[in-house]
PDB file of C-alpha atoms in Angstrom:
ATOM      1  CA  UNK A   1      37.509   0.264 -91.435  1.00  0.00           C
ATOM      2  CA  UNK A   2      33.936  -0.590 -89.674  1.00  0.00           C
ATOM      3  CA  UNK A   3      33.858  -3.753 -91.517  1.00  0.00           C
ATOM      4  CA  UNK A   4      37.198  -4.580 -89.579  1.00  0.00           C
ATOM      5  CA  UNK A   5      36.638  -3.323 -86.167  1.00  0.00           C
ATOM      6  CA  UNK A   6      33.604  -5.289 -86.182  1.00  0.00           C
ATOM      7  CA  UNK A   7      34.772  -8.411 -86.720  1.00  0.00           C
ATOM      8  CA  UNK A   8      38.119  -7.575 -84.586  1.00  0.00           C
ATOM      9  CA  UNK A   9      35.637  -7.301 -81.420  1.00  0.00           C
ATOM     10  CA  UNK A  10      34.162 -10.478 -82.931  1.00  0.00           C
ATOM     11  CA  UNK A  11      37.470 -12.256 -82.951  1.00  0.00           C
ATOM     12  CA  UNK A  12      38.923 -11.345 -79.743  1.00  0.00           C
ATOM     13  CA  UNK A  13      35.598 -11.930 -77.829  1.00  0.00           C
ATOM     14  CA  UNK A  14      35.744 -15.389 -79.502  1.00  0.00           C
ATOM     15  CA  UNK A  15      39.326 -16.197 -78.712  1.00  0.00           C
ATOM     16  CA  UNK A  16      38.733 -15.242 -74.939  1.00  0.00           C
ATOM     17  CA  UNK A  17      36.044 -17.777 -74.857  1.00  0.00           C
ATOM     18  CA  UNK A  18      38.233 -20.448 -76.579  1.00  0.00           C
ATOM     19  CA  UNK A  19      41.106 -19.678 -74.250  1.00  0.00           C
ATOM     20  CA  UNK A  20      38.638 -19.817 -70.939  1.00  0.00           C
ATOM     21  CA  UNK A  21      37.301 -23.856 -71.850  1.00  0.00           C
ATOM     22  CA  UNK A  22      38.530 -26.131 -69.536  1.00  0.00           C
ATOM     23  CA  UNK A  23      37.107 -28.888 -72.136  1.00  0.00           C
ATOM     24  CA  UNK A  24      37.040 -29.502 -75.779  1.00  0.00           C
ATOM     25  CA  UNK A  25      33.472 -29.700 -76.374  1.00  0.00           C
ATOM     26  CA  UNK A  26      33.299 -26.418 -74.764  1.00  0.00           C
ATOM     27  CA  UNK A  27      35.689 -25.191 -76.948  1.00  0.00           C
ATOM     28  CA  UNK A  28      34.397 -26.416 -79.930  1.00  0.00           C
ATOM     29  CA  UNK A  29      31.285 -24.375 -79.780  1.00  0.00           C
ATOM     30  CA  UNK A  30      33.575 -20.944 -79.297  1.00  0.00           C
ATOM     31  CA  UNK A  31      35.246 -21.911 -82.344  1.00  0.00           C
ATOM     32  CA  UNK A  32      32.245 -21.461 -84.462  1.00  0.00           C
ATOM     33  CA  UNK A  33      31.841 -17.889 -83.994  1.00  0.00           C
ATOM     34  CA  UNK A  34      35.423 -17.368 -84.134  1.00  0.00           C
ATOM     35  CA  UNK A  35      35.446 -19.364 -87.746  1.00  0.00           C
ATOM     36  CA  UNK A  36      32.369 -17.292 -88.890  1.00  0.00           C
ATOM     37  CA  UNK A  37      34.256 -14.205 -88.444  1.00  0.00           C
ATOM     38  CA  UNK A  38      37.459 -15.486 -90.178  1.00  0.00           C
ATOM     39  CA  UNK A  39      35.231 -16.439 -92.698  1.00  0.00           C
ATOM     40  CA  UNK A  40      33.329 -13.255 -93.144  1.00  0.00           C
ATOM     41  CA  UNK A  41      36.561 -10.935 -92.948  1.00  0.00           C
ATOM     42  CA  UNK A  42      38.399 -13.144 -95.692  1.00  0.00           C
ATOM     43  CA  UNK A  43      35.384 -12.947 -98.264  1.00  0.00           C
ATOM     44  CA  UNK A  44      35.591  -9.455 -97.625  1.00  0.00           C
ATOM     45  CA  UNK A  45      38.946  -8.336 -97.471  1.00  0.00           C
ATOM     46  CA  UNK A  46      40.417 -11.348 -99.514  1.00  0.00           C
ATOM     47  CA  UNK A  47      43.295 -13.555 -99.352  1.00  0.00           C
ATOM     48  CA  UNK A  48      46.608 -12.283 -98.099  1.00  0.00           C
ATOM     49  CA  UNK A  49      49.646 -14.265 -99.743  1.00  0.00           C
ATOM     50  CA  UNK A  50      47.590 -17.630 -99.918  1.00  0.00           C
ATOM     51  CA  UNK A  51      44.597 -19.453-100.897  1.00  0.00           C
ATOM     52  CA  UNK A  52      42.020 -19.965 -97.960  1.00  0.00           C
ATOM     53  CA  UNK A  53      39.362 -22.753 -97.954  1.00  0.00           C
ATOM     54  CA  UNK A  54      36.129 -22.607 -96.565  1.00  0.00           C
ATOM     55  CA  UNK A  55      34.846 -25.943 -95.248  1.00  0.00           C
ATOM     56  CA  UNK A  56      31.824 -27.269 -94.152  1.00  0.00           C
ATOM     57  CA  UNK A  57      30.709 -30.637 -92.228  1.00  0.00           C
ATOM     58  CA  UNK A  58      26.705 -31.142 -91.899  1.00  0.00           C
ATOM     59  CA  UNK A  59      27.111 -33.268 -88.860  1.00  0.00           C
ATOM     60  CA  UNK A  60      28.170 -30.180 -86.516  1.00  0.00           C
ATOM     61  CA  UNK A  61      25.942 -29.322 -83.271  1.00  0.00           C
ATOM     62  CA  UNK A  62      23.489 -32.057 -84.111  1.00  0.00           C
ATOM     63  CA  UNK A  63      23.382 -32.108 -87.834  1.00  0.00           C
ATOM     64  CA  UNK A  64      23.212 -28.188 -87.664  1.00  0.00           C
ATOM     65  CA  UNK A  65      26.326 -28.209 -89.516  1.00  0.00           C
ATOM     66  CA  UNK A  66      29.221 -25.601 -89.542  1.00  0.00           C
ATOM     67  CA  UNK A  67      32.097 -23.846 -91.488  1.00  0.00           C
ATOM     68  CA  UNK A  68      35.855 -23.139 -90.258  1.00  0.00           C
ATOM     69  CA  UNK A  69      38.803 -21.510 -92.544  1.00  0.00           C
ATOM     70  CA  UNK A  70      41.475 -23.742 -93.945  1.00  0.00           C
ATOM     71  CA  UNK A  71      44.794 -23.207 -95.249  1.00  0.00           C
ATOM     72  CA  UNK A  72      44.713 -26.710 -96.634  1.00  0.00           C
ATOM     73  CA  UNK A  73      42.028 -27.913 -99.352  1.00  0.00           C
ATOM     74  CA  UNK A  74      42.272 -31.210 -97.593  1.00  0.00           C
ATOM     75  CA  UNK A  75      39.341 -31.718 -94.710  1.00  0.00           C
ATOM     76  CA  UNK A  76      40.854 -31.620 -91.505  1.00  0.00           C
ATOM     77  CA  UNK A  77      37.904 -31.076 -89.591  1.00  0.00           C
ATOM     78  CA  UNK A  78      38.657 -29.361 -86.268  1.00  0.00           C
ATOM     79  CA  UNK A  79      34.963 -30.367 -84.605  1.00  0.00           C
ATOM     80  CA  UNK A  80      35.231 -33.519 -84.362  1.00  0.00           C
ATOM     81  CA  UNK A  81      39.243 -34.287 -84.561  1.00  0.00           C
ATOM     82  CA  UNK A  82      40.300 -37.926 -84.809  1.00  0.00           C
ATOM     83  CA  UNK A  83      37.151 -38.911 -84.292  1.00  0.00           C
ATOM     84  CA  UNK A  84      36.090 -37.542 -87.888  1.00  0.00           C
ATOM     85  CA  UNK A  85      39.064 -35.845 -89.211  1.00  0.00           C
ATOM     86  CA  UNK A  86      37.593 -35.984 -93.077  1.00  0.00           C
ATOM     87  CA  UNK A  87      34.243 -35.437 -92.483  1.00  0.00           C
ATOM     88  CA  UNK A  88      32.842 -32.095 -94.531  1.00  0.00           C
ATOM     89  CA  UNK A  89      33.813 -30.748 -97.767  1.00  0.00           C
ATOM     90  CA  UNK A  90      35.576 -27.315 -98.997  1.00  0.00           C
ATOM     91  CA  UNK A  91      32.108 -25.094-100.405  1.00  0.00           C
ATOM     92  CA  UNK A  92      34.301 -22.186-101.686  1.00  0.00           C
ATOM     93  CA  UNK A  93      38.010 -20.866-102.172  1.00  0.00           C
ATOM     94  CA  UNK A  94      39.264 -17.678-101.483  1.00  0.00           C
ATOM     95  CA  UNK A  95      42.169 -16.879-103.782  1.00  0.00           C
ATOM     96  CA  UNK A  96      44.800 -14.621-102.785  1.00  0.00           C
ATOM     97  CA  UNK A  97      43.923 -10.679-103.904  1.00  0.00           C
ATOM     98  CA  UNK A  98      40.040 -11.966-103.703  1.00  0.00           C
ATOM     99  CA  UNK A  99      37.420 -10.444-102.038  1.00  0.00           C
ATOM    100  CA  UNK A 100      34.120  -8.636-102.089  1.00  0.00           C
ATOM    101  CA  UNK A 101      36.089  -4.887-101.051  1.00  0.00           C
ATOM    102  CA  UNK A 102      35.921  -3.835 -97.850  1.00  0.00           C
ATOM    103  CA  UNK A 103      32.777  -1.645 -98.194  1.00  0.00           C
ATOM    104  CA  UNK A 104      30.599  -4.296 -98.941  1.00  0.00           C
ATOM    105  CA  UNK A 105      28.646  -6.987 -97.049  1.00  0.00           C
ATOM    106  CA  UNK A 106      29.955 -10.158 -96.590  1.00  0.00           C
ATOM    107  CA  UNK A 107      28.347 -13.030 -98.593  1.00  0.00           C
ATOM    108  CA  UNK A 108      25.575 -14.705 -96.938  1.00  0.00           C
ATOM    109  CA  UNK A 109      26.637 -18.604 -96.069  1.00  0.00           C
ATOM    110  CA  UNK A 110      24.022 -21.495 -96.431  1.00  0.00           C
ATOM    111  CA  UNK A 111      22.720 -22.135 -92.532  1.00  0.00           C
ATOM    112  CA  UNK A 112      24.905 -18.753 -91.722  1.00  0.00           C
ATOM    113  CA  UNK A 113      22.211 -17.214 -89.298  1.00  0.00           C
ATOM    114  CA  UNK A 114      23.124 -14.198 -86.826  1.00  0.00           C
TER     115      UNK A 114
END
C-alpha cells in the first residue's frame, strides 16, 4: 500500500508537469520521472494482463540516457520521436503476473539515480 501511494504522488505530480509544457522538449524531460515511476511500480507490482517492456536509449539528456515503459517490444522511442524513433533497446521484460511483491524494493536500474 506505501509502495503505491508513493509512486501515485509520483505519477500525478509528473503528469501535471507533462500536461503544463507548452513545448516538447519541455515535456520530454517530465516524462522521465513519470517513466521511472511506471517503471518502478511494474517491477514491483507486475504485469497486469500483458507483457511490458522496459527500454532504454543512451543518447537521452546528453548521452545521460533514459528508460520509458512499452507495450510494444519494438523501439518506439518517445524522446526523440521521428527524429530517432528506433534508437535504444528493450533491457528487461515484465511478464504478466511478474513482479518483485509489493513489499519489496524496486530493482535498482543502471544510471537510475534519485
Amino acid at each position: 500500500h506505501m509502495f503505491w501511494m508513493e509512486r501515485y504522488g509520483e505519477i500525478d505530480e509528473s503528469i501535471d508537469a507533462f500536461l503544463g509544457s507548452d513545448a516538447i522538449e519541455d515535456m520530454r524531460v517530465h516524462f522521465e520521472p513519470l517513466s521511472e515511476a511506471f517503471i518502478e511500480t511494474a517491477q514491483t507490482l507486475g504485469a497486469i494482463g500483458m507483457t511490458w517492456y522496459v527500454a532504454y536509449c543512451p543518447m537521452v539528456d546528453g548521452n545521460r540516457g533514459a528508460y520509458w515503459l512499452s507495450e510494444f517490444e519494438e523501439i518506439l522511442n518517445p524522446y526523440f520521436g521521428s527524429m530517432m524513433l528506433r534508437c535504444g533497446e528493450v533491457r528487461e521484460t515484465i511478464r504478466e503476473g511478474v513482479g518483485s511483491g509489493s513489499n519489496d524494493e524496486p530493482r535498482e536500474m543502471a544510471g537510475h539515480v534519485h
